[in-house]
Short mmCIF file of C-alpha atoms in Angstrom, two decimals:
data_model
loop_
_atom_site.label_atom_id
_atom_site.label_comp_id
_atom_site.label_asym_id
_atom_site.label_seq_id
_atom_site.Cartn_x
_atom_site.Cartn_y
_atom_site.Cartn_z
CA UNK T 1 0.00 0.00 0.00
CA UNK T 2 0.95 3.60 -0.52
CA UNK T 3 -0.15 5.96 2.22
CA UNK T 4 0.70 9.64 2.40
CA UNK T 5 -0.23 12.38 4.87
CA UNK T 6 0.76 15.95 4.16
CA UNK T 7 1.99 18.27 6.89
CA UNK T 8 -0.89 19.80 8.84
CA UNK T 9 -3.56 17.42 7.54
CA UNK T 10 -6.02 15.48 9.67
CA UNK T 11 -6.47 12.12 7.97
CA UNK T 12 -8.81 9.30 8.94
CA UNK T 13 -8.11 5.60 8.51
CA UNK T 14 -11.39 3.68 8.47
CA UNK T 15 -11.80 -0.05 8.77
CA UNK T 16 -13.36 -2.91 10.66
CA UNK T 17 -11.82 -4.21 13.88
CA UNK T 18 -8.79 -6.36 13.08
CA UNK T 19 -8.23 -4.99 9.56
CA UNK T 20 -4.78 -3.60 10.38
CA UNK T 21 -5.35 0.06 11.30
CA UNK T 22 -3.29 -0.15 14.49
CA UNK T 23 -0.55 -2.13 12.76
CA UNK T 24 -0.34 0.55 10.08
CA UNK T 25 0.02 3.54 12.41
CA UNK T 26 2.34 1.58 14.73
CA UNK T 27 4.93 1.53 11.94
CA UNK T 28 5.37 5.31 12.26
CA UNK T 29 6.86 5.40 15.80
CA UNK T 30 8.52 2.02 15.15
CA UNK T 31 6.49 -0.09 17.54
CA UNK T 32 6.95 -2.50 14.63
CA UNK T 33 9.39 -2.28 11.73
CA UNK T 34 8.30 -2.77 8.14
CA UNK T 35 9.89 -5.88 6.63
CA UNK T 36 9.34 -4.56 3.10
CA UNK T 37 9.14 -1.05 1.73
CA UNK T 38 9.84 1.99 3.89
CA UNK T 39 8.13 4.43 6.22
CA UNK T 40 9.18 8.07 5.90
CA UNK T 41 8.69 10.96 8.32
CA UNK T 42 9.68 14.35 6.88
CA UNK T 43 11.20 12.44 3.98
CA UNK T 44 13.53 10.42 6.23
CA UNK T 45 13.24 6.68 6.77
CA UNK T 46 12.11 6.10 10.35
CA UNK T 47 14.91 3.55 10.73
CA UNK T 48 17.46 6.34 10.17
CA UNK T 49 16.23 8.36 13.16
CA UNK T 50 17.49 7.87 16.68
CA UNK T 51 14.50 6.26 18.36
CA UNK T 52 14.17 9.01 20.99
CA UNK T 53 14.29 11.71 18.30
CA UNK T 54 11.63 9.95 16.23
CA UNK T 55 9.25 9.40 19.13
CA UNK T 56 9.72 12.96 20.33
CA UNK T 57 7.98 13.98 17.11
CA UNK T 58 4.96 11.77 17.80
CA UNK T 59 2.08 11.80 20.28
CA UNK T 60 0.24 8.46 20.41
CA UNK T 61 -3.11 7.92 22.13
CA UNK T 62 -4.53 4.40 22.32
CA UNK T 63 -8.14 3.29 22.73
CA UNK T 64 -7.38 2.05 26.25
CA UNK T 65 -6.32 5.03 28.35
CA UNK T 66 -3.57 4.65 30.92
CA UNK T 67 -4.09 6.89 33.96
CA UNK T 68 -2.27 7.03 37.28
CA UNK T 69 -3.36 7.40 40.91
CA UNK T 70 -2.54 11.09 40.96
CA UNK T 71 -4.46 14.32 40.45
CA UNK T 72 -6.05 15.12 37.11
CA UNK T 73 -3.48 17.89 36.65
CA UNK T 74 -0.58 15.52 37.31
CA UNK T 75 -1.97 12.99 34.85
CA UNK T 76 -2.13 15.62 32.11
CA UNK T 77 1.33 16.94 33.03
CA UNK T 78 2.88 13.61 32.09
CA UNK T 79 2.82 15.17 28.61
CA UNK T 80 5.04 18.05 29.73
CA UNK T 81 6.10 18.42 33.36
CA UNK T 82 7.24 22.01 32.75
CA UNK T 83 3.96 23.23 31.27
CA UNK T 84 2.19 26.19 32.88
CA UNK T 85 -1.22 25.89 34.52
CA UNK T 86 -2.69 27.79 31.57
CA UNK T 87 -1.14 25.34 29.09
CA UNK T 88 -2.59 22.40 31.03
CA UNK T 89 -6.03 23.98 31.00
CA UNK T 90 -5.75 24.84 27.31
CA UNK T 91 -4.88 21.24 26.43
CA UNK T 92 -7.90 20.07 28.43
CA UNK T 93 -10.15 22.59 26.66
CA UNK T 94 -9.04 21.37 23.23
CA UNK T 95 -9.66 17.79 24.33
CA UNK T 96 -13.17 18.70 25.51
CA UNK T 97 -12.19 17.79 29.09
CA UNK T 98 -12.17 21.15 30.90
CA UNK T 99 -15.94 21.23 31.45
CA UNK T 100 -16.19 17.90 33.25
CA UNK T 101 -12.95 18.53 35.18
CA UNK T 102 -14.32 21.86 36.44
CA UNK T 103 -17.38 20.02 37.69
CA UNK T 104 -15.35 17.98 40.18
CA UNK T 105 -15.09 19.19 43.79
CA UNK T 106 -11.35 19.82 43.56
CA UNK T 107 -11.27 20.52 39.83
CA UNK T 108 -7.81 19.84 38.39
CA UNK T 109 -6.60 18.87 41.88
CA UNK T 110 -9.16 16.04 42.10
CA UNK T 111 -7.55 12.66 42.66
CA UNK T 112 -7.99 9.87 40.13
CA UNK T 113 -8.52 6.41 41.58
CA UNK T 114 -6.39 3.47 40.43
CA UNK T 115 -6.52 3.05 36.63
CA UNK T 116 -9.10 5.83 36.44
CA UNK T 117 -11.93 3.65 37.74
CA UNK T 118 -13.74 6.76 39.02
CA UNK T 119 -14.04 8.13 35.47
CA UNK T 120 -16.10 7.13 32.46
CA UNK T 121 -14.43 5.72 29.35
CA UNK T 122 -14.95 8.97 27.48
CA UNK T 123 -13.48 11.04 30.32
CA UNK T 124 -10.40 8.83 30.45
CA UNK T 125 -9.91 9.12 26.70
CA UNK T 126 -10.18 12.92 26.81
CA UNK T 127 -7.59 13.16 29.60
CA UNK T 128 -5.21 10.96 27.62
CA UNK T 129 -5.70 13.16 24.55
CA UNK T 130 -5.10 16.30 26.66
CA UNK T 131 -1.83 14.76 27.87
CA UNK T 132 -0.73 14.11 24.28
CA UNK T 133 -1.72 17.61 23.20
CA UNK T 134 0.28 19.16 26.04
CA UNK T 135 3.35 17.36 24.72
CA UNK T 136 3.10 19.42 21.51
CA UNK T 137 4.43 16.81 19.12
CA UNK T 138 4.09 17.71 15.42
CA UNK T 139 2.50 14.31 14.68
CA UNK T 140 -0.52 13.08 16.64
CA UNK T 141 -1.79 9.50 16.26
CA UNK T 142 -5.26 8.80 17.68
CA UNK T 143 -5.78 5.05 17.49
CA UNK T 144 -9.49 4.53 18.22
CA UNK T 145 -8.83 7.11 20.94
CA UNK T 146 -12.28 8.73 20.63
CA UNK T 147 -14.30 5.50 20.49
CA UNK T 148 -16.00 6.12 23.86
CA UNK T 149 -17.10 9.67 23.01
CA UNK T 150 -20.49 10.67 21.69
CA UNK T 151 -20.54 11.91 18.10
CA UNK T 152 -20.89 15.62 18.90
CA UNK T 153 -17.99 15.62 21.40
CA UNK T 154 -15.82 13.63 19.03
CA UNK T 155 -16.37 16.09 16.18
CA UNK T 156 -15.75 19.13 18.41
CA UNK T 157 -12.53 17.58 19.70
CA UNK T 158 -11.15 16.93 16.21
CA UNK T 159 -12.14 20.40 15.02
CA UNK T 160 -10.36 21.89 18.06
CA UNK T 161 -7.19 19.98 17.20
CA UNK T 162 -7.38 21.13 13.58
CA UNK T 163 -7.92 24.78 14.61
CA UNK T 164 -5.31 24.87 17.38
CA UNK T 165 -2.59 27.49 16.97
CA UNK T 166 -0.02 24.69 17.35
CA UNK T 167 -0.27 22.97 13.96
CA UNK T 168 -0.24 19.18 14.03
CA UNK T 169 -0.40 16.42 11.48
CA UNK T 170 -3.09 14.13 12.86
CA UNK T 171 -3.97 10.55 11.91
CA UNK T 172 -7.20 9.15 13.34
CA UNK T 173 -8.09 5.47 13.13
CA UNK T 174 -11.74 4.60 13.56
CA UNK T 175 -14.29 1.92 12.79
CA UNK T 176 -17.19 4.39 12.66
CA UNK T 177 -17.58 7.03 9.93
CA UNK T 178 -19.12 9.79 12.02
CA UNK T 179 -16.00 12.02 12.07
CA UNK T 180 -15.01 11.56 8.47
CA UNK T 181 -16.65 14.80 7.35
CA UNK T 182 -14.21 16.93 9.36
CA UNK T 183 -11.06 15.17 8.08
CA UNK T 184 -8.89 16.34 5.19
CA UNK T 185 -8.79 12.89 3.63
CA UNK T 186 -10.13 9.41 4.33
CA UNK T 187 -8.48 6.06 3.69
CA UNK T 188 -10.32 2.76 4.06
CA UNK T 189 -8.61 -0.54 4.79
CA UNK T 190 -10.47 -3.54 3.42
CA UNK T 191 -9.38 -6.94 2.05
CA UNK T 192 -5.74 -6.08 2.85
CA UNK T 193 -5.87 -2.99 0.65
CA UNK T 194 -5.77 0.69 1.56
CA UNK T 195 -7.85 2.92 -0.71
CA UNK T 196 -8.64 6.61 -0.64
CA UNK T 197 -12.34 7.50 -0.51
CA UNK T 198 -13.80 10.36 -2.53
CA UNK T 199 -16.19 12.94 -1.09
CA UNK T 200 -19.27 11.15 -2.43
CA UNK T 201 -18.22 7.85 -0.84
CA UNK T 202 -17.51 9.54 2.49
CA UNK T 203 -20.89 11.29 2.48
CA UNK T 204 -22.68 8.02 1.69
CA UNK T 205 -20.94 6.23 4.57
CA UNK T 206 -21.89 8.99 7.02
CA UNK T 207 -25.51 8.92 5.87
CA UNK T 208 -25.69 5.11 6.14
CA UNK T 209 -24.23 4.97 9.67
#
């Protein structure tokens, strides 16, 4: 397959569970290495980067959110320990998390129970996305990372990322077509092939969902 994302684009990869979406995006930060062909970031083969340098360029958010038994603020600050309070709040606002955080008794100082059991799946995902946004990596990979969100929140979150003053190249993997209308381009993985969808095909998939 040939797969290209231009700088600053938000691109969706659509496909059924198990079709290879995660395997595809995992080649970028070298969680796996391609055995044939090559993967390029800024025109450089990922194998030619020092691993730390490559992964510094990339924020990766998985479907299953990993949170720690610390405050909400501390969990977000794992993205950047030196960030200001305003930067933490801004990351949470972009991730559509500030409103529910502000509703807690202690706000950003509220403690998270072990593995985030006191939070809903959507809240955990938004905190994980806020953490990745705070890191300010030029590439952001969201691997089914909005699957627990309702459609309206998911769309607002992606639009916020696209409109943020810090420009990112964002790749979103999903099995549902609800966010495809806000993305620059849509690829579909099916039958071991990766094909680009035209606007008419994307619209039809959204209408049929």
